[in-house]
CSV table of N, CA and C in Angstrom, one decimal:
chain,number,residue,atom,x,y,z
A,1,MET,N,-3.3,5.8,30.6
A,1,MET,CA,-3.1,6.3,31.9
A,1,MET,C,-2.9,5.2,32.9
A,2,ASN,N,-2.0,5.4,33.8
A,2,ASN,CA,-1.7,4.3,34.8
A,2,ASN,C,-2.2,4.8,36.2
A,3,ILE,N,-2.1,4.0,37.2
A,3,ILE,CA,-2.6,4.3,38.5
A,3,ILE,C,-2.0,5.6,39.0
A,4,ASN,N,-0.6,5.7,39.0
A,4,ASN,CA,0.1,6.9,39.5
A,4,ASN,C,-0.4,8.2,38.8
A,5,GLU,N,-0.5,8.1,37.5
A,5,GLU,CA,-1.0,9.3,36.7
A,5,GLU,C,-2.4,9.7,37.1
A,6,ALA,N,-3.3,8.7,37.2
A,6,ALA,CA,-4.6,9.0,37.6
A,6,ALA,C,-4.7,9.6,39.0
A,7,LEU,N,-3.9,9.1,40.0
A,7,LEU,CA,-3.8,9.7,41.3
A,7,LEU,C,-3.3,11.1,41.3
A,8,ASN,N,-2.3,11.3,40.4
A,8,ASN,CA,-1.7,12.7,40.3
A,8,ASN,C,-2.8,13.7,39.8
A,9,VAL,N,-3.6,13.3,38.8
A,9,VAL,CA,-4.6,14.1,38.3
A,9,VAL,C,-5.6,14.5,39.4
A,10,LEU,N,-6.0,13.5,40.3
A,10,LEU,CA,-6.9,13.8,41.4
A,10,LEU,C,-6.2,14.3,42.6
A,11,ASN,N,-4.9,14.5,42.6
A,11,ASN,CA,-4.1,15.1,43.7
A,11,ASN,C,-4.2,14.2,44.9
A,12,LEU,N,-4.0,12.9,44.7
A,12,LEU,CA,-4.0,11.9,45.8
A,12,LEU,C,-2.6,11.2,45.9
A,13,THR,N,-2.2,11.0,47.1
A,13,THR,CA,-0.9,10.3,47.3
A,13,THR,C,-1.1,9.2,48.4
A,14,GLY,N,-0.1,8.3,48.5
A,14,GLY,CA,-0.2,7.3,49.5
A,14,GLY,C,-1.2,6.2,49.1
A,15,THR,N,-1.8,5.6,50.1
A,15,THR,CA,-2.8,4.6,49.9
A,15,THR,C,-4.2,5.2,50.1
A,16,VAL,N,-5.0,5.0,49.1
A,16,VAL,CA,-6.4,5.6,49.1
A,16,VAL,C,-7.4,4.6,48.8
A,17,ASN,N,-8.6,4.8,49.3
A,17,ASN,CA,-9.7,3.9,49.0
A,17,ASN,C,-10.7,4.5,48.1
A,18,LYS,N,-11.7,3.8,47.7
A,18,LYS,CA,-12.7,4.3,46.8
A,18,LYS,C,-13.4,5.6,47.3
A,19,ALA,N,-13.6,5.7,48.6
A,19,ALA,CA,-14.3,6.9,49.1
A,19,ALA,C,-13.4,8.1,49.0
A,20,ASP,N,-12.1,7.9,49.2
A,20,ASP,CA,-11.1,9.0,49.0
A,20,ASP,C,-11.1,9.5,47.5
A,21,ILE,N,-11.2,8.5,46.6
A,21,ILE,CA,-11.2,8.8,45.2
A,21,ILE,C,-12.4,9.6,44.8
A,22,ALA,N,-13.6,9.2,45.3
A,22,ALA,CA,-14.8,9.9,45.1
A,22,ALA,C,-14.8,11.3,45.6
A,23,LYS,N,-14.3,11.4,46.8
A,23,LYS,CA,-14.2,12.7,47.5
A,23,LYS,C,-13.3,13.7,46.7
A,24,ALA,N,-12.2,13.2,46.3
A,24,ALA,CA,-11.3,14.0,45.5
A,24,ALA,C,-11.9,14.4,44.1
A,25,TYR,N,-12.6,13.5,43.5
A,25,TYR,CA,-13.3,13.7,42.3
A,25,TYR,C,-14.3,14.8,42.4
A,26,LYS,N,-15.1,14.7,43.5
A,26,LYS,CA,-16.2,15.7,43.7
A,26,LYS,C,-15.6,17.1,43.9
A,27,LYS,N,-14.5,17.1,44.7
A,27,LYS,CA,-13.9,18.4,45.0
A,27,LYS,C,-13.4,19.1,43.7
A,28,LEU,N,-12.7,18.3,42.8
A,28,LEU,CA,-12.2,18.8,41.6
A,28,LEU,C,-13.3,19.1,40.6
A,29,ALA,N,-14.4,18.4,40.6
A,29,ALA,CA,-15.5,18.6,39.7
A,29,ALA,C,-16.2,20.0,40.0
A,30,VAL,N,-16.2,20.3,41.3
A,30,VAL,CA,-16.7,21.6,41.7
A,30,VAL,C,-15.8,22.7,41.3
A,31,LYS,N,-14.5,22.5,41.5
A,31,LYS,CA,-13.5,23.5,41.2
A,31,LYS,C,-13.4,23.8,39.7
A,32,TYR,N,-13.4,22.7,38.9
A,32,TYR,CA,-13.2,22.9,37.5
A,32,TYR,C,-14.5,22.8,36.7
A,33,HIS,N,-15.7,23.0,37.3
A,33,HIS,CA,-16.9,23.0,36.6
A,33,HIS,C,-16.9,24.1,35.5
A,34,PRO,N,-17.3,23.7,34.3
A,34,PRO,CA,-17.2,24.7,33.2
A,34,PRO,C,-17.9,26.0,33.4
A,35,ASP,N,-18.9,26.1,34.3
A,35,ASP,CA,-19.5,27.3,34.6
A,35,ASP,C,-18.7,28.2,35.5
A,36,ARG,N,-17.7,27.6,36.1
A,36,ARG,CA,-16.8,28.4,37.1
A,36,ARG,C,-15.4,28.6,36.6
A,37,ASN,N,-15.0,27.9,35.6
A,37,ASN,CA,-13.6,27.9,35.2
A,37,ASN,C,-13.5,27.9,33.6
A,38,PRO,N,-12.8,28.8,33.1
A,38,PRO,CA,-12.6,28.9,31.6
A,38,PRO,C,-12.0,27.6,31.0
A,39,ALA,N,-11.1,27.0,31.7
A,39,ALA,CA,-10.5,25.7,31.2
A,39,ALA,C,-11.3,24.5,31.7
A,40,GLY,N,-12.5,24.7,32.2
A,40,GLY,CA,-13.2,23.6,32.9
A,40,GLY,C,-13.6,22.5,31.9
A,41,VAL,N,-14.0,22.8,30.7
A,41,VAL,CA,-14.4,21.7,29.8
A,41,VAL,C,-13.3,20.7,29.6
A,42,GLU,N,-12.1,21.2,29.3
A,42,GLU,CA,-11.0,20.3,29.0
A,42,GLU,C,-10.5,19.6,30.3
A,43,MET,N,-10.5,20.4,31.4
A,43,MET,CA,-10.1,19.8,32.7
A,43,MET,C,-11.1,18.7,33.1
A,44,MET,N,-12.3,18.9,32.9
A,44,MET,CA,-13.3,17.9,33.3
A,44,MET,C,-13.1,16.6,32.5
A,45,LYS,N,-12.7,16.7,31.3
A,45,LYS,CA,-12.4,15.5,30.5
A,45,LYS,C,-11.3,14.7,31.1
A,46,VAL,N,-10.2,15.4,31.5
A,46,VAL,CA,-9.1,14.7,32.1
A,46,VAL,C,-9.4,14.1,33.5
A,47,ILE,N,-10.1,14.9,34.3
A,47,ILE,CA,-10.5,14.5,35.6
A,47,ILE,C,-11.5,13.3,35.5
A,48,ASN,N,-12.5,13.3,34.6
A,48,ASN,CA,-13.4,12.2,34.4
A,48,ASN,C,-12.7,11.0,34.0
A,49,SER,N,-11.7,11.1,33.1
A,49,SER,CA,-10.9,10.0,32.6
A,49,SER,C,-10.2,9.3,33.8
A,50,ALA,N,-9.5,10.1,34.6
A,50,ALA,CA,-8.8,9.6,35.8
A,50,ALA,C,-9.7,8.9,36.7
A,51,TYR,N,-10.9,9.5,37.0
A,51,TYR,CA,-11.8,9.0,37.9
A,51,TYR,C,-12.4,7.6,37.4
A,52,GLU,N,-12.8,7.6,36.2
A,52,GLU,CA,-13.3,6.4,35.6
A,52,GLU,C,-12.3,5.2,35.6
A,53,PHE,N,-11.0,5.6,35.4
A,53,PHE,CA,-9.9,4.6,35.4
A,53,PHE,C,-9.8,4.0,36.8
A,54,LEU,N,-9.7,4.9,37.8
A,54,LEU,CA,-9.6,4.4,39.2
A,54,LEU,C,-10.8,3.7,39.7
A,55,LYS,N,-12.0,4.2,39.3
A,55,LYS,CA,-13.2,3.5,39.7
A,55,LYS,C,-13.4,2.1,39.2
A,56,GLY,N,-12.8,1.9,38.0
A,56,GLY,CA,-12.9,0.6,37.3
A,56,GLY,C,-11.9,-0.4,37.9
A,57,LEU,N,-11.0,0.0,38.8
A,57,LEU,CA,-10.1,-1.0,39.3
A,57,LEU,C,-10.8,-1.9,40.3
A,58,GLU,N,-10.4,-3.1,40.4
A,58,GLU,CA,-11.1,-4.1,41.2
A,58,GLU,C,-10.8,-4.0,42.7
A,59,SER,N,-9.6,-3.5,43.1
A,59,SER,CA,-9.2,-3.5,44.5
A,59,SER,C,-9.9,-2.3,45.2
A,60,GLU,N,-10.1,-2.4,46.5
A,60,GLU,CA,-10.8,-1.4,47.3
A,60,GLU,C,-9.8,-0.3,47.6
A,61,GLN,N,-8.5,-0.6,47.7
A,61,GLN,CA,-7.5,0.4,48.0
A,61,GLN,C,-6.5,0.5,46.8
A,62,VAL,N,-6.0,1.7,46.6
A,62,VAL,CA,-5.0,1.9,45.6
A,62,VAL,C,-3.8,2.6,46.2
A,63,THR,N,-2.6,2.2,45.8
A,63,THR,CA,-1.4,2.9,46.4
A,63,THR,C,-0.6,3.6,45.3
A,64,HIS,N,-0.2,4.8,45.6
A,64,HIS,CA,0.6,5.5,44.7
A,64,HIS,C,2.0,4.9,44.9
A,65,THR,N,2.5,4.3,43.8
A,65,THR,CA,3.8,3.5,44.0
A,65,THR,C,5.0,4.4,43.6
A,66,ASP,N,4.8,5.6,43.2
A,66,ASP,CA,5.9,6.5,42.8
A,66,ASP,C,5.8,7.8,43.6
A,67,ALA,N,6.0,7.8,44.9
A,67,ALA,CA,5.9,8.9,45.7
A,67,ALA,C,6.8,10.1,45.3
A,68,GLU,N,7.9,9.7,44.7
A,68,GLU,CA,8.9,10.8,44.3
A,68,GLU,C,8.3,11.7,43.2
A,69,ASN,N,7.4,11.1,42.4
A,69,ASN,CA,6.7,11.8,41.3
A,69,ASN,C,5.3,12.2,41.6
A,70,ALA,N,4.9,12.2,42.9
A,70,ALA,CA,3.5,12.5,43.2
A,70,ALA,C,3.4,14.1,43.3
A,71,TYR,N,2.5,14.6,42.5
A,71,TYR,CA,2.2,16.0,42.5
A,71,TYR,C,0.8,16.3,42.0
A,72,ASN,N,0.4,17.6,42.1
A,72,ASN,CA,-0.9,17.9,41.7
A,72,ASN,C,-0.9,18.3,40.2
A,73,TYR,N,-1.1,17.3,39.4
A,73,TYR,CA,-1.1,17.5,37.9
A,73,TYR,C,-2.3,18.3,37.4
A,74,SER,N,-3.4,18.3,38.1
A,74,SER,CA,-4.5,19.0,37.7
A,74,SER,C,-4.3,20.5,37.7
A,75,GLU,N,-3.5,21.0,38.7
A,75,GLU,CA,-3.1,22.4,38.8
A,75,GLU,C,-2.3,22.8,37.7
A,76,ASP,N,-1.3,22.0,37.3
A,76,ASP,CA,-0.4,22.3,36.2
A,76,ASP,C,-1.2,22.3,34.9
A,77,LEU,N,-2.1,21.4,34.7
A,77,LEU,CA,-2.9,21.3,33.5
A,77,LEU,C,-3.8,22.5,33.4
A,78,GLU,N,-4.4,22.9,34.5
A,78,GLU,CA,-5.3,24.1,34.4
A,78,GLU,C,-4.5,25.3,34.0
A,79,ALA,N,-3.3,25.5,34.5
A,79,ALA,CA,-2.5,26.7,34.2
A,79,ALA,C,-2.2,26.7,32.7
A,80,VAL,N,-1.8,25.5,32.2
A,80,VAL,CA,-1.3,25.4,30.8
A,80,VAL,C,-2.5,25.6,29.9
A,81,ILE,N,-3.6,24.9,30.2
A,81,ILE,CA,-4.8,25.1,29.3
A,81,ILE,C,-5.3,26.5,29.3
A,82,SER,N,-5.4,27.1,30.4
A,82,SER,CA,-5.9,28.5,30.5
A,82,SER,C,-5.0,29.5,29.6
A,83,GLU,N,-3.7,29.3,29.6
A,83,GLU,CA,-2.9,30.1,28.8
A,83,GLU,C,-3.0,29.8,27.3
A,84,VAL,N,-3.1,28.5,27.0
A,84,VAL,CA,-3.3,28.2,25.6
A,84,VAL,C,-4.6,28.6,25.0
A,85,LEU,N,-5.6,28.6,25.8
A,85,LEU,CA,-7.0,29.1,25.4
A,85,LEU,C,-6.9,30.6,24.9
A,86,LYS,N,-6.0,31.3,25.4
A,86,LYS,CA,-5.8,32.7,25.0
A,86,LYS,C,-5.2,32.9,23.7
A,87,MET,N,-4.6,31.9,23.1
A,87,MET,CA,-3.8,31.9,21.9
A,87,MET,C,-4.7,31.8,20.7
A,88,GLN,N,-4.7,32.8,19.8
A,88,GLN,CA,-5.6,32.8,18.6
A,88,GLN,C,-5.1,31.8,17.6
A,89,GLY,N,-6.0,31.0,17.1
A,89,GLY,CA,-5.7,30.0,16.0
A,89,GLY,C,-5.1,28.7,16.4
A,90,VAL,N,-4.9,28.5,17.7
A,90,VAL,CA,-4.2,27.3,18.2
A,90,VAL,C,-5.3,26.2,18.5
A,91,VAL,N,-5.1,25.0,18.0
A,91,VAL,CA,-6.0,23.9,18.2
A,91,VAL,C,-5.5,23.1,19.3
A,92,ILE,N,-6.3,22.8,20.3
A,92,ILE,CA,-5.9,22.0,21.5
A,92,ILE,C,-6.6,20.6,21.3
A,93,GLU,N,-5.8,19.6,21.5
A,93,GLU,CA,-6.3,18.2,21.5
A,93,GLU,C,-5.8,17.5,22.8
A,94,ILE,N,-6.8,17.0,23.5
A,94,ILE,CA,-6.5,16.3,24.8
A,94,ILE,C,-6.6,14.8,24.4
A,95,CYS,N,-5.5,14.1,24.7
A,95,CYS,CA,-5.4,12.6,24.5
A,95,CYS,C,-4.9,12.0,25.8
A,96,GLY,N,-5.8,11.4,26.5
A,96,GLY,CA,-5.5,10.9,27.9
A,96,GLY,C,-5.1,12.1,28.8
A,97,ASN,N,-3.9,12.2,29.3
A,97,ASN,CA,-3.6,13.3,30.1
A,97,ASN,C,-2.4,14.1,29.4
A,98,TRP,N,-2.3,14.0,28.1
A,98,TRP,CA,-1.4,14.8,27.3
A,98,TRP,C,-2.1,15.8,26.6
A,99,ILE,N,-1.5,17.0,26.3
A,99,ILE,CA,-2.1,18.0,25.5
A,99,ILE,C,-1.3,18.1,24.2
A,100,TRP,N,-1.9,18.2,23.1
A,100,TRP,CA,-1.3,18.3,21.8
A,100,TRP,C,-1.8,19.6,21.2
A,101,LEU,N,-0.9,20.4,20.6
A,101,LEU,CA,-1.2,21.7,20.0
A,101,LEU,C,-0.9,21.7,18.5
A,102,SER,N,-1.8,22.2,17.7
A,102,SER,CA,-1.6,22.3,16.3
A,102,SER,C,-2.2,23.6,15.9
A,103,GLY,N,-2.4,23.8,14.6
A,103,GLY,CA,-3.0,25.1,14.1
A,103,GLY,C,-1.9,26.1,13.9
A,104,GLU,N,-2.3,27.3,14.2
A,104,GLU,CA,-1.4,28.5,14.0
A,104,GLU,C,-0.5,28.7,15.2
A,105,THR,N,0.5,27.8,15.4
A,105,THR,CA,1.3,27.8,16.6
A,105,THR,C,2.6,28.6,16.4
A,106,LYS,N,3.0,28.9,15.2
A,106,LYS,CA,4.2,29.6,14.9
A,106,LYS,C,4.3,30.9,15.6
A,107,ALA,N,3.2,31.7,15.5
A,107,ALA,CA,3.2,33.0,16.2
A,107,ALA,C,3.4,32.9,17.7
A,108,HIS,N,3.0,31.8,18.3
A,108,HIS,CA,3.1,31.6,19.7
A,108,HIS,C,4.2,30.7,20.2
A,109,LYS,N,5.2,30.5,19.3
A,109,LYS,CA,6.2,29.5,19.6
A,109,LYS,C,6.9,29.7,21.0
A,110,GLU,N,7.3,30.9,21.2
A,110,GLU,CA,8.1,31.2,22.5
A,110,GLU,C,7.2,31.0,23.7
A,111,ALA,N,5.9,31.5,23.6
A,111,ALA,CA,5.0,31.3,24.7
A,111,ALA,C,4.7,29.8,25.0
A,112,ILE,N,4.6,29.1,23.9
A,112,ILE,CA,4.3,27.6,24.0
A,112,ILE,C,5.5,26.9,24.7
A,113,LYS,N,6.7,27.3,24.3
A,113,LYS,CA,7.9,26.7,24.9
A,113,LYS,C,8.0,27.0,26.4
A,114,ALA,N,7.6,28.3,26.7
A,114,ALA,CA,7.7,28.8,28.1
A,114,ALA,C,6.7,28.0,29.0
A,115,LEU,N,5.6,27.5,28.4
A,115,LEU,CA,4.6,26.8,29.2
A,115,LEU,C,5.1,25.3,29.5
A,116,GLY,N,6.2,24.9,28.8
A,116,GLY,CA,6.7,23.5,29.0
A,116,GLY,C,6.3,22.5,27.9
A,117,PHE,N,5.9,23.0,26.8
A,117,PHE,CA,5.6,22.1,25.7
A,117,PHE,C,6.9,21.8,24.9
A,118,PHE,N,6.8,20.6,24.3
A,118,PHE,CA,7.9,20.2,23.5
A,118,PHE,C,7.4,19.9,22.0
A,119,TRP,N,8.3,20.1,21.1
A,119,TRP,CA,8.0,19.9,19.7
A,119,TRP,C,8.2,18.5,19.2
A,120,ALA,N,7.1,17.9,18.7
A,120,ALA,CA,7.2,16.5,18.1
A,120,ALA,C,7.3,16.7,16.6
A,121,SER,N,8.5,16.6,16.0
A,121,SER,CA,8.7,16.9,14.6
A,121,SER,C,8.0,15.9,13.7
A,122,LYS,N,8.0,14.6,14.1
A,122,LYS,CA,7.3,13.6,13.2
A,122,LYS,C,5.8,13.9,13.2
A,123,LYS,N,5.2,14.4,14.2
A,123,LYS,CA,3.8,14.7,14.3
A,123,LYS,C,3.5,16.1,13.9
A,124,ALA,N,4.5,16.9,13.8
A,124,ALA,CA,4.3,18.4,13.5
A,124,ALA,C,3.4,19.0,14.5
A,125,LYS,N,3.5,18.7,15.8
A,125,LYS,CA,2.6,19.2,16.8
A,125,LYS,C,3.5,19.4,18.1
A,126,TRP,N,3.0,20.3,19.0
A,126,TRP,CA,3.5,20.5,20.3
A,126,TRP,C,2.8,19.6,21.2
A,127,TYR,N,3.6,19.1,22.3
A,127,TYR,CA,2.9,18.3,23.3
A,127,TYR,C,3.3,18.7,24.7
A,128,TYR,N,2.4,18.5,25.6
A,128,TYR,CA,2.7,18.7,27.1
A,128,TYR,C,2.2,17.4,27.7
A,129,ARG,N,3.1,16.9,28.6
A,129,ARG,CA,2.8,15.6,29.2
A,129,ARG,C,3.2,15.6,30.7
A,130,PRO,N,2.7,14.7,31.5
A,130,PRO,CA,3.0,14.6,32.9
A,130,PRO,C,4.5,14.4,33.1
A,131,ALA,N,5.0,14.8,34.2
A,131,ALA,CA,6.4,14.7,34.5
A,131,ALA,C,6.9,13.3,34.5
A,132,GLU,N,6.1,12.4,34.9
A,132,GLU,CA,6.6,11.0,35.0
A,132,GLU,C,6.8,10.4,33.6
A,133,HIS,N,6.5,11.0,32.6
A,133,HIS,CA,6.7,10.5,31.2
A,133,HIS,C,8.1,10.9,30.7
A,134,LYS,N,8.8,11.7,31.4
A,134,LYS,CA,10.0,12.3,30.9
A,134,LYS,C,11.1,11.3,30.4
A,135,SER,N,11.2,10.2,31.2
A,135,SER,CA,12.3,9.3,30.9
A,135,SER,C,11.9,8.0,30.2
A,136,ARG,N,10.6,7.9,29.9
A,136,ARG,CA,10.2,6.6,29.2
A,136,ARG,C,10.6,6.6,27.8
A,137,ARG,N,10.9,5.4,27.3
A,137,ARG,CA,11.2,5.2,25.9
A,137,ARG,C,10.2,4.3,25.3
A,138,HIS,N,9.4,4.8,24.4
A,138,HIS,CA,8.4,4.0,23.8
A,138,HIS,C,8.6,4.0,22.3
A,139,LYS,N,7.9,3.1,21.6
A,139,LYS,CA,8.0,3.1,20.2
A,139,LYS,C,7.2,4.4,19.7
A,140,ALA,N,7.6,4.9,18.6
A,140,ALA,CA,7.0,6.1,18.0
A,140,ALA,C,5.6,5.7,17.5
A,141,TRP,N,4.6,6.4,18.1
A,141,TRP,CA,3.2,6.2,17.7
A,141,TRP,C,2.7,7.3,16.8
A,142,ASP,N,1.9,7.1,15.9
A,142,ASP,CA,1.3,8.2,15.1
A,142,ASP,C,0.1,8.6,15.9
A,143,MET,N,-0.5,9.8,15.5
A,143,MET,CA,-1.6,10.4,16.2
A,143,MET,C,-2.8,9.5,16.2
A,144,GLU,N,-3.1,8.8,15.1
A,144,GLU,CA,-4.2,7.9,15.1
A,144,GLU,C,-4.2,6.8,16.1
A,145,GLU,N,-3.0,6.2,16.3
A,145,GLU,CA,-2.8,5.2,17.4
A,145,GLU,C,-3.0,5.8,18.7
A,146,ILE,N,-2.5,7.0,19.0
A,146,ILE,CA,-2.7,7.7,20.2
A,146,ILE,C,-4.2,7.9,20.5
A,147,ARG,N,-4.8,8.5,19.5
A,147,ARG,CA,-6.3,8.8,19.6
A,147,ARG,C,-7.1,7.5,19.9
A,148,SER,N,-6.8,6.4,19.2
A,148,SER,CA,-7.6,5.2,19.4
A,148,SER,C,-7.4,4.6,20.8
A,149,LYS,N,-6.1,4.7,21.3
A,149,LYS,CA,-5.9,4.1,22.6
A,149,LYS,C,-6.4,5.0,23.8
A,150,TYR,N,-6.2,6.3,23.7
A,150,TYR,CA,-6.5,7.2,24.8
A,150,TYR,C,-7.7,8.1,24.6
A,151,GLY,N,-8.3,8.1,23.4
A,151,GLY,CA,-9.4,9.0,23.2
A,151,GLY,C,-8.9,10.4,22.8
A,152,SER,N,-9.7,11.2,22.3
A,152,SER,CA,-9.3,12.5,21.9
A,152,SER,C,-10.5,13.5,22.0
A,153,SER,N,-10.2,14.7,22.4
A,153,SER,CA,-11.2,15.8,22.3
A,153,SER,C,-10.4,17.0,21.8
A,154,VAL,N,-11.0,17.7,20.9
A,154,VAL,CA,-10.4,18.8,20.2
A,154,VAL,C,-11.2,20.1,20.5
A,155,MET,N,-10.4,21.2,20.7
A,155,MET,CA,-11.0,22.5,20.8
A,155,MET,C,-10.1,23.5,20.3
A,156,ASN,N,-10.6,24.7,19.9
A,156,ASN,CA,-9.7,25.7,19.4
A,156,ASN,C,-9.4,26.7,20.5
A,157,GLY,N,-8.3,27.4,20.3
A,157,GLY,CA,-7.9,28.4,21.3
A,157,GLY,C,-9.0,29.6,21.3
A,158,SER,N,-8.6,30.7,21.6
A,158,SER,CA,-9.4,31.9,21.8
A,158,SER,C,-10.4,32.1,20.6
A,159,PRO,N,-11.7,32.0,20.8
A,159,PRO,CA,-12.6,32.3,19.7
A,159,PRO,C,-12.8,33.7,19.4
A,160,TYR,N,-12.2,34.6,20.2
A,160,TYR,CA,-12.4,36.0,20.1
A,160,TYR,C,-11.2,36.6,19.3
A,161,LYS,N,-11.5,37.5,18.4
A,161,LYS,CA,-10.5,38.2,17.6
A,161,LYS,C,-9.9,39.3,18.4
A,162,ALA,N,-8.6,39.4,18.2
A,162,ALA,CA,-7.8,40.4,18.9
A,162,ALA,C,-8.3,41.8,18.5
A,163,LEU,N,-8.5,42.7,19.4
A,163,LEU,CA,-8.9,44.1,19.1
A,163,LEU,C,-7.7,44.9,18.7
A,164,ASN,N,-7.8,45.6,17.6
A,164,ASN,CA,-6.7,46.5,17.2
A,164,ASN,C,-7.0,47.9,17.8
A,165,ALA,N,-5.9,48.5,18.4
A,165,ALA,CA,-6.1,49.7,19.1
A,165,ALA,C,-5.9,50.9,18.1
């Protein structure tokens, strides 16, 4: 995660100080608290990661250097996670601010594509990433490298079985 990505998660733009970061974090922590929001557990992992990253910076002020790509990533993420949680048999893995899907995704292929996920054939998983990652070219990492660098948390989609009418 870089500074711009962390600021996007906390919905901050321009130049902000540590107090602004703390205020944005508290606001999102209330909004995405797991007791209030079905996607809250996963959202809080991403929000906590962004907050810890920004809090660990030495400077008192942080500037969003890519205003063109400034947007509220937490809103996008919540919408995507909420929809994926409804999918039976899908395994959700959060690595940094990317979402990886595995498990029984074939039955949900069209819905997953409609949410903005892309297929990673070498990993045999679907992924959703921030908009600012669209044009970057990096070496191909395997999932173990990604997990060790960004951390990982895994959860399954809907724990409820579909009712037959």
